[in-house]
Amino acid sequence: MNDNLILGAKEKERSTVKPLTTFLLNDCYNKELLYDGPEIEKSLECLLCGQIAGNAMELTCNFHVKQENPLIIGENCLIRYLESNNNRCPKDNHINCDYTIAKLARTLINNLTIGCPGKSIIQLNQMANNANVSSICCGFKGKISAIKKHLEESCTFKLIDCEFKKYGCVDIVTRFNYKEHYKLEIDKHLELMKNYIVKLETKEGPLDEKKCANDQKGNCTFFNFKLSKSFIGSGDSVTSIDYAITNDYQLLCSGSEDNTVYIWNIDTKEKIGKLHGHSNIVSCVKFSPYHRFADRRTVICSASLDKTICFWDINDNKVITKLNGPKGVTSITFSPFSSGEYLCFGSCDKTVCLYDIKRNKTIVFNGHTDSVLCVDFSPLKNYTSAETIGGDSYKICSGSKDNTIYIWDIKSLKYVNIFKGHEYPILSVKYVSPELGLSNGANIILSGSIDQSVRLWDVRSAKQINVFDDHTNIVTCVEYLPIGNGQIICFGSLDNTVRFWDVRLNKQFDILKGNKGDAGLFCIKYLLLKKGNSTNQNTNDNKYVDYLCYGANHGNICVWSFDKK
């Protein structure tokens, strides 16, 4: 999995960050945090650092027997000094320094009233790395004897390991800023996860369809899944898939992490095209309905992080139109109205754009505060004139790295709703088709996120309807299945599964496990294909069959047939 693929943002250059200073329970205490008077502080100062001695020790060398006041020093200060100075005394530099626990000093120090030492340590780290010093307060005020319990159990500034430690992240964060850390470092975390998955999984050769079918036994309770077809391009991650049925062929196209668009004949499993032209990851691919209706050509539209969108005529595999943007393009979708004349795309420059293919004009929607990662149109309602973009009621939804979903009114060119609820970037959004059988279905949105959840939103009431959170890893893609009673939604994840939910019953009823070598699923697509050879005009062979297709991290594209048990 590539971090740029999912987030639509190039890897940022990182300045060298200095190691974190941490507060140890035996460290000395900052005098500025004390609430007691300076006369008390002076007698309890550490000989080395001048702060209040932590776990106070007393120097008892024979050389100091005439010393009027005890020579107090913090335990950690003393240990560090002796280790770096060959056990020489910090007072007179003689050898074989002797020391003992300063019981009286410890008792006095433990009864001093102090503020939380955690914040001062955090501020030191921020200043060391030229960051803004936090104004967040811990609020602790108590005896030094209570510091240990406070720091371990309730301190706002407690330093904790990053949740991605098991994947290789060695960063230390605090309770108050861990969410900000996860957002800022999400690119790095995703790359670490990719490397982790690659280590666990071994790339396999061509898929054994019988073996894959057997692997599903015991997993599926509602559908009979059977691996019908499989394709593989370069072995790099499959970022996006789409399909089209022409007069002659049933075609599948895929975008890849190797900067290439692949075209397949679904019936023969033959790779019939390989489109080179992008200089970075191909983030999204779609067959163009506009060119199919306007001039009866089969054209593929591909978006890339190289800041371009290309329209390819697959007859000669050449670019017929190329759009250039300010930053990487992460997602594209064609309008369900006006015969697909409008292309909507999201970009790393935080914008949603609506491109008029016929007139070569672009409208820009501004509002998001970070990269837009996914977009979708509201479903077709009735015929709309090409003179009026979207009529009176069409909308666009967009999911972003800023963890929000915006609903845009195409006619007014303004956002009408903002949905907040996801804790991490949103990787996939989809308007629910009216075919799903829900009342007000055309006004319901499905979203999947890095926070491992899928959510349903009602556009009209501006409320979240439901949360599905059974996945154990990032949810990369969402889809609805217009089959049966039309109440089924499904979502793909890096946990290598596709899960199926009945929306009305709010219940997961089935799960499709990817092949062991897939190492996570990036995209899914519902396919309605002709049975048998698509060019065969025999009525019995022209029946349509339901399939579910997914693209995987290790380059596999799998097409599964499914029917009820």
XYZ file of C-alpha atoms in Angstrom:
565
model
C 0.000 0.000 0.000
C 1.317 3.443 -0.835
C 0.608 6.405 1.421
C 0.422 8.705 -1.611
C -2.176 6.432 -3.207
C -4.679 6.651 -0.372
C -4.086 10.166 0.854
C -3.425 11.775 -2.483
C -0.446 13.706 -1.185
C 3.228 13.418 -2.012
C 5.551 12.495 0.790
C 6.548 15.636 2.651
C 10.177 16.482 3.276
C 10.897 16.156 6.963
C 13.281 18.307 8.989
C 15.476 16.501 11.483
C 13.559 16.222 14.741
C 15.554 16.167 17.957
C 14.965 13.234 20.322
C 12.300 13.769 22.960
C 13.322 14.775 26.430
C 11.339 12.703 28.924
C 10.578 13.188 32.616
C 11.769 10.362 34.840
C 10.409 9.949 38.349
C 13.904 10.343 39.832
C 14.636 13.561 37.934
C 14.978 16.868 39.736
C 11.975 19.213 39.870
C 11.783 22.611 38.213
C 11.775 25.287 40.936
C 9.413 27.453 38.872
C 6.678 24.873 39.432
C 6.836 25.100 43.235
C 4.209 26.882 45.280
C 6.434 27.029 48.417
C 8.777 29.883 49.360
C 12.354 30.371 48.061
C 13.841 29.923 51.534
C 12.640 26.315 51.527
C 13.849 25.720 48.007
C 17.473 26.776 48.622
C 18.270 24.060 51.153
C 16.861 21.346 48.910
C 18.550 22.298 45.659
C 20.526 19.765 43.663
C 24.258 20.526 43.765
C 24.574 19.824 40.042
C 21.488 21.270 38.325
C 20.293 23.827 40.878
C 16.711 22.478 40.810
C 14.839 20.711 43.621
C 16.554 17.359 44.135
C 14.542 14.380 42.928
C 15.035 11.269 45.089
C 17.570 13.292 47.071
C 20.996 11.771 47.833
C 23.638 13.184 50.209
C 27.379 13.180 49.605
C 29.108 11.555 52.629
C 32.761 11.535 51.554
C 35.332 12.045 54.346
C 36.486 15.146 52.504
C 33.186 16.882 53.387
C 32.853 16.150 57.132
C 33.380 19.807 57.962
C 30.701 20.911 55.480
C 28.146 23.086 57.375
C 25.102 22.113 55.269
C 24.336 18.713 53.739
C 25.467 18.327 50.131
C 22.194 17.364 48.409
C 22.067 16.051 44.873
C 19.318 14.478 42.742
C 19.638 10.722 42.191
C 19.634 10.822 38.385
C 21.959 13.825 38.304
C 24.402 11.978 40.534
C 24.267 8.739 38.533
C 24.839 10.525 35.235
C 27.724 12.544 36.647
C 29.529 9.563 38.192
C 29.155 7.502 35.016
C 30.702 10.225 32.856
C 33.439 11.236 35.346
C 34.883 7.868 36.458
C 33.180 7.957 39.841
C 34.811 11.237 40.855
C 33.026 13.398 43.427
C 30.965 16.231 41.944
C 32.040 18.520 44.808
C 35.861 18.243 44.936
C 36.624 15.893 42.028
C 38.288 13.306 44.257
C 37.974 9.584 43.531
C 35.751 7.042 45.266
C 32.810 9.327 45.982
C 30.552 8.163 48.808
C 26.857 8.947 49.116
C 23.714 7.847 50.898
C 19.943 8.447 50.819
C 19.104 11.864 52.235
C 16.090 10.780 54.297
C 15.309 14.159 55.870
C 15.644 15.990 52.553
C 13.376 13.467 50.823
C 10.717 13.896 53.494
C 10.802 17.689 53.129
C 10.780 17.529 49.343
C 7.898 15.045 49.210
C 5.760 17.509 51.172
C 6.411 20.441 48.845
C 3.475 21.601 46.701
C 4.198 21.585 42.980
C 2.533 21.930 39.595
C 2.738 19.199 36.963
C 6.338 18.719 35.709
C 5.084 17.158 32.486
C 4.215 20.422 30.732
C 7.674 21.960 31.161
C 9.217 18.880 29.545
C 6.815 19.091 26.600
C 7.648 22.774 26.139
C 11.364 21.973 26.096
C 10.754 19.462 23.307
C 8.663 21.948 21.343
C 11.265 24.695 21.649
C 14.050 22.258 20.710
C 12.210 21.479 17.481
C 11.175 25.084 16.747
C 7.504 24.292 17.338
C 4.897 26.523 18.916
C 4.898 26.138 22.680
C 1.645 24.572 23.871
C -0.707 26.643 25.997
C -2.590 23.577 27.247
C -2.583 23.222 31.029
C -2.558 20.037 33.063
C -4.170 21.572 36.153
C -2.356 19.358 38.679
C -1.385 20.977 41.997
C -0.310 18.686 44.786
C 2.444 17.175 46.867
C 5.569 15.871 45.167
C 4.804 12.542 46.823
C 1.708 12.325 44.611
C 3.592 13.040 41.369
C 4.244 9.406 40.485
C 0.578 8.419 40.583
C -0.445 11.560 38.697
C 2.087 11.091 35.890
C 1.266 7.406 35.451
C -2.518 7.625 35.617
C -4.007 11.024 34.836
C -1.449 13.511 33.514
C -2.442 15.295 30.303
C 1.206 15.370 29.310
C 1.951 11.716 29.921
C 4.256 10.408 27.218
C 2.918 7.310 25.516
C 4.013 5.099 22.649
C 2.432 5.726 19.257
C -0.331 3.212 18.495
C 1.587 2.323 15.332
C 4.591 1.112 17.345
C 3.954 -2.489 16.325
C 4.382 -1.412 12.686
C 7.706 0.302 13.455
C 6.846 3.854 14.596
C 9.175 4.875 17.431
C 7.555 8.265 18.100
C 6.556 9.224 21.628
C 3.375 11.302 21.956
C 1.317 12.797 24.770
C -2.250 12.218 25.807
C -3.265 15.701 24.675
C -1.713 15.645 21.203
C -1.808 11.996 20.080
C -4.705 12.591 17.657
C -2.872 15.510 16.075
C 0.235 13.337 15.804
C -1.687 10.564 14.031
C -3.108 13.043 11.548
C 0.215 14.762 10.821
C 2.132 11.506 10.554
C -0.499 9.462 8.701
C 1.673 9.301 5.567
C 4.524 7.738 7.508
C 2.218 5.381 9.399
C 0.633 4.069 6.210
C 4.041 3.428 4.665
C 5.106 1.563 7.814
C 1.924 -0.518 7.626
C 2.619 -1.315 3.994
C 6.116 -2.535 4.810
C 4.746 -4.523 7.733
C 2.177 -6.252 5.520
C 4.788 -7.020 2.871
C 6.931 -8.749 5.492
C 4.002 -10.867 6.667
C 2.711 -11.802 3.265
C 4.656 -13.497 0.476
C 3.711 -12.639 -3.072
C 2.182 -15.635 -4.782
C 1.886 -16.630 -8.406
C -1.347 -16.897 -10.420
C -4.329 -17.572 -8.213
C -5.659 -21.096 -7.891
C -9.381 -20.547 -8.378
C -10.393 -23.897 -6.849
C -8.215 -23.242 -3.813
C -9.702 -19.762 -3.375
C -13.193 -21.200 -3.522
C -12.280 -23.756 -0.859
C -10.818 -20.999 1.306
C -14.276 -19.412 1.488
C -15.911 -22.520 2.918
C -17.004 -21.880 6.448
C -16.633 -18.113 6.023
C -19.778 -17.371 4.060
C -23.232 -17.764 5.490
C -25.456 -16.119 2.854
C -23.648 -16.097 -0.512
C -21.852 -18.817 -2.429
C -18.661 -17.074 -3.562
C -16.640 -18.459 -6.426
C -13.527 -16.919 -7.916
C -14.558 -16.555 -11.539
C -11.601 -14.679 -13.021
C -8.316 -13.184 -11.892
C -5.933 -10.714 -13.514
C -2.521 -9.373 -12.587
C -0.608 -6.473 -14.079
C 2.811 -5.552 -12.742
C 2.344 -6.855 -9.222
C 2.091 -3.326 -7.815
C -0.940 -2.182 -5.835
C -4.207 -1.834 -7.753
C -5.596 1.586 -6.890
C -8.844 1.668 -8.878
C -11.017 -0.480 -11.182
C -13.900 0.134 -13.564
C -15.704 -1.821 -16.273
C -17.673 -1.230 -19.467
C -19.706 -3.337 -21.877
C -19.294 -2.396 -25.550
C -20.849 -3.901 -28.646
C -17.911 -6.265 -28.982
C -16.334 -6.734 -25.573
C -16.707 -6.656 -21.827
C -13.776 -4.596 -20.581
C -12.061 -4.004 -17.273
C -9.576 -1.210 -16.625
C -7.321 -0.727 -13.624
C -5.049 1.974 -12.255
C -1.797 0.959 -10.644
C 0.880 2.143 -8.298
C 3.366 1.622 -11.150
C 1.938 4.744 -12.926
C 0.156 2.599 -15.546
C -3.413 1.952 -16.716
C -4.189 -1.642 -17.727
C -7.067 -2.810 -19.927
C -8.437 -6.357 -19.889
C -10.889 -8.400 -21.912
C -12.989 -9.892 -19.128
C -14.224 -12.865 -21.134
C -10.827 -14.038 -22.407
C -8.808 -12.707 -19.405
C -6.433 -11.197 -21.952
C -4.536 -7.979 -21.233
C -5.330 -5.901 -24.310
C -3.868 -2.544 -23.359
C -1.196 -0.923 -21.233
C -1.333 2.869 -21.103
C 1.875 4.710 -20.246
C 1.917 8.476 -19.813
C 1.634 9.300 -16.148
C 4.757 10.007 -14.109
C 3.248 9.146 -10.727
C 0.688 6.786 -9.199
C -2.588 6.409 -11.111
C -5.086 7.114 -8.358
C -8.375 6.564 -10.206
C -9.715 5.241 -13.529
C -13.156 5.459 -15.167
C -14.657 4.610 -18.551
C -16.058 7.830 -20.006
C -19.842 7.778 -20.595
C -19.596 11.147 -22.362
C -17.449 9.856 -25.216
C -19.575 6.724 -25.492
C -22.728 8.839 -25.980
C -21.183 11.765 -27.907
C -19.079 9.999 -30.516
C -19.400 6.267 -29.763
C -15.778 5.891 -28.713
C -14.461 3.816 -25.833
C -12.414 6.238 -23.768
C -10.765 5.751 -20.383
C -10.195 8.661 -18.035
C -7.277 8.342 -15.593
C -6.263 10.627 -12.731
C -2.798 10.712 -11.222
C -0.738 12.215 -8.440
C 1.412 13.700 -11.224
C -1.195 16.545 -11.306
C -2.837 15.397 -14.561
C -6.038 13.807 -15.850
C -5.773 11.957 -19.170
C -8.482 10.802 -21.598
C -7.301 7.775 -23.596
C -8.805 6.377 -26.806
C -8.279 2.647 -26.353
C -8.380 2.001 -30.107
C -4.850 3.406 -30.434
C -3.951 3.795 -26.729
C -3.245 7.519 -27.189
C -4.180 10.541 -25.070
C -6.861 12.668 -26.730
C -7.236 15.217 -23.902
C -4.992 16.108 -20.983
C -5.883 18.327 -18.028
C -3.205 19.854 -15.829
C -3.865 20.758 -12.209
C -1.940 22.519 -9.439
C -1.529 19.350 -7.364
C -2.133 15.617 -7.470
C -5.600 14.368 -8.437
C -6.966 11.695 -6.102
C -10.468 10.815 -7.346
C -12.713 11.234 -10.389
C -16.355 10.510 -11.235
C -18.633 11.333 -14.177
C -22.014 13.022 -13.852
C -25.088 10.748 -14.022
C -26.882 13.604 -15.806
C -26.209 15.223 -19.209
C -24.806 11.934 -20.553
C -21.688 12.162 -18.396
C -20.675 15.556 -19.757
C -19.260 16.695 -16.416
C -16.239 15.225 -14.659
C -15.865 15.833 -10.947
C -12.457 15.394 -9.332
C -10.835 15.876 -5.948
C -7.337 17.195 -5.522
C -4.473 17.546 -3.051
C -4.938 21.334 -3.272
C -8.036 20.934 -1.003
C -10.509 21.635 -3.828
C -13.364 19.850 -5.564
C -13.562 20.654 -9.291
C -16.321 20.207 -11.866
C -14.997 20.019 -15.424
C -17.298 20.568 -18.430
C -15.801 18.220 -21.028
C -17.766 19.668 -23.932
C -17.001 23.335 -23.203
C -13.573 22.791 -21.612
C -14.480 24.822 -18.535
C -13.822 24.122 -14.841
C -15.722 25.213 -11.732
C -13.906 25.068 -8.383
C -15.483 24.383 -4.981
C -13.489 25.593 -1.956
C -14.067 24.614 1.668
C -11.961 21.660 2.755
C -8.845 22.355 4.817
C -6.820 19.388 3.546
C -6.551 17.084 0.525
C -9.833 15.886 -1.008
C -9.531 12.105 -1.299
C -12.874 10.971 -2.790
C -15.916 12.386 -4.594
C -19.299 11.205 -5.844
C -22.423 12.579 -7.545
C -25.932 12.159 -6.218
C -27.756 9.542 -8.345
C -29.731 10.191 -11.512
C -33.311 11.340 -10.951
C -34.619 12.444 -14.322
C -33.433 13.944 -17.572
C -31.469 17.149 -17.115
C -30.744 19.643 -19.842
C -27.091 20.221 -20.660
C -27.790 23.940 -20.367
C -28.299 23.667 -16.606
C -25.593 21.942 -14.650
C -27.266 19.365 -12.480
C -30.726 20.895 -12.572
C -32.187 22.021 -9.267
C -31.299 19.155 -6.997
C -28.036 17.400 -7.885
C -25.284 17.326 -5.297
C -21.648 16.314 -4.965
C -20.225 14.747 -1.835
C -16.519 14.860 -1.041
C -14.432 13.154 1.633
C -11.190 14.671 2.840
C -7.999 14.199 4.779
C -9.477 16.821 7.170
C -11.871 14.037 8.403
C -15.008 15.749 7.037
C -17.567 15.139 4.291
C -18.888 18.174 2.398
C -22.153 18.227 0.460
C -22.046 20.678 -2.457
C -25.036 22.060 -4.340
C -24.117 22.113 -8.024
C -26.520 24.879 -8.961
C -25.479 27.375 -6.273
C -21.839 26.175 -6.223
C -21.867 26.240 -2.408
C -21.656 23.604 0.291
C -24.930 22.915 2.062
C -23.794 20.447 4.737
C -20.665 19.314 6.533
C -20.585 15.911 8.202
C -18.198 15.351 11.093
C -17.805 12.051 12.896
C -14.875 10.194 11.406
C -11.712 10.487 13.474
C -9.307 10.026 10.582
C -9.187 10.788 6.819
C -12.065 9.563 4.656
C -10.967 7.354 1.773
C -14.278 6.545 0.093
C -17.712 8.165 -0.233
C -20.690 6.988 -2.215
C -24.245 8.163 -2.616
C -26.653 5.333 -1.954
C -28.635 4.456 -5.055
C -32.443 4.648 -4.883
C -32.232 0.966 -5.832
C -31.053 0.223 -2.297
C -34.655 0.256 -1.170
C -34.277 2.895 1.529
C -36.787 5.665 1.909
C -35.110 8.902 0.872
C -32.302 6.713 -0.533
C -30.989 9.323 -2.959
C -30.142 11.494 0.037
C -28.048 8.949 1.925
C -24.256 8.764 1.824
C -21.944 5.893 2.637
C -18.379 6.649 3.814
C -15.305 4.596 4.756
C -12.304 5.840 6.713
C -8.849 5.172 8.072
C -10.553 4.992 11.487
C -11.767 1.499 10.378
C -15.432 2.500 10.382
C -18.162 2.849 7.756
C -20.909 5.405 8.340
C -24.306 6.186 6.841
C -25.382 9.846 6.664
C -28.748 11.450 5.891
C -28.197 14.534 3.733
C -31.574 16.135 4.444
C -31.502 15.815 8.210
C -27.720 16.384 8.307
C -27.374 13.495 10.746
C -25.412 10.291 10.996
C -27.731 7.308 10.639
C -25.465 4.428 11.524
C -21.912 3.230 12.161
C -20.472 -0.114 11.072
C -17.141 -0.909 12.702
C -16.424 -4.628 12.354
C -13.304 -4.175 10.230
C -9.960 -4.630 11.972
C -7.998 -2.331 9.681
C -8.422 0.719 7.441
C -11.600 0.785 5.313
C -10.428 1.678 1.809
C -13.598 1.390 -0.278
C -17.395 1.232 -0.030
C -20.014 -0.052 -2.477
C -23.707 -0.909 -2.615
C -25.136 -4.007 -4.281
C -28.327 -3.350 -6.275
C -29.450 -6.968 -6.011
C -32.213 -8.886 -4.295
C -34.232 -6.560 -2.103
C -31.586 -3.882 -2.585
C -30.589 -3.456 1.049
C -26.976 -4.597 0.864
C -23.853 -2.510 1.242
C -20.279 -3.801 1.316
C -16.883 -2.420 2.242
C -13.311 -3.476 1.524
C -10.415 -3.133 3.930
C -6.724 -3.627 4.466
C -7.725 -6.495 6.762
C -8.143 -8.389 3.453
C -11.918 -8.789 3.691
C -15.091 -7.522 2.082
C -17.944 -7.357 4.588
C -21.621 -7.327 3.658
C -24.286 -5.559 5.723
C -28.050 -5.487 5.605
C -28.839 -1.795 6.091
C -32.354 -2.232 7.444
C -31.425 -4.960 9.914
C -28.159 -3.179 10.784
C -26.407 -6.528 10.703
C -23.367 -8.040 9.029
C -24.534 -11.178 7.289
C -21.548 -12.278 5.228
C -17.827 -11.860 4.675
C -15.573 -12.523 1.695
C -11.944 -13.185 2.610
C -9.351 -12.195 0.058
C -6.658 -14.526 -1.155
C -3.727 -14.879 1.250
C -1.354 -13.163 -1.166
C -3.587 -10.096 -1.643
C -2.229 -8.369 1.506
C -5.165 -5.965 1.768
C -7.901 -4.707 -0.574
C -7.780 -1.238 -2.122
C -10.890 -1.018 -4.292
C -14.118 -2.896 -5.006
C -16.612 -2.688 -7.844
C -19.996 -4.304 -8.466
C -20.158 -5.740 -11.999
C -23.213 -6.783 -13.986
C -21.817 -8.876 -16.839
C -23.275 -10.856 -19.684
C -23.149 -14.560 -19.135
C -20.838 -16.372 -21.524
C -19.139 -14.699 -24.475
C -20.397 -11.140 -24.768
C -20.452 -11.265 -28.571
C -22.701 -14.317 -28.666
C -26.190 -13.241 -29.666
C -27.872 -16.386 -28.347
C -30.615 -15.260 -25.999
C -29.720 -17.812 -23.352
C -26.115 -16.573 -23.245
C -27.100 -12.917 -22.846
C -28.322 -13.278 -19.305
C -26.632 -10.917 -16.894
C -24.801 -12.211 -13.829
C -23.784 -10.397 -10.630
C -20.091 -10.216 -9.773
C -17.958 -8.443 -7.216
C -14.490 -7.343 -8.286
C -11.675 -6.152 -6.062
C -8.163 -4.809 -6.575
C -5.501 -5.804 -4.058
C -2.289 -4.519 -2.542
C -0.119 -7.129 -4.252
C -1.508 -6.442 -7.722
C -4.243 -9.079 -7.979
C -7.632 -8.271 -9.505
C -10.221 -10.882 -8.564
C -13.733 -11.228 -9.975
C -16.074 -13.237 -7.744
C -19.444 -14.596 -8.717
C -21.962 -14.908 -5.923
C -25.464 -16.181 -5.456
C -27.603 -17.026 -2.479
C -27.147 -20.354 -0.758
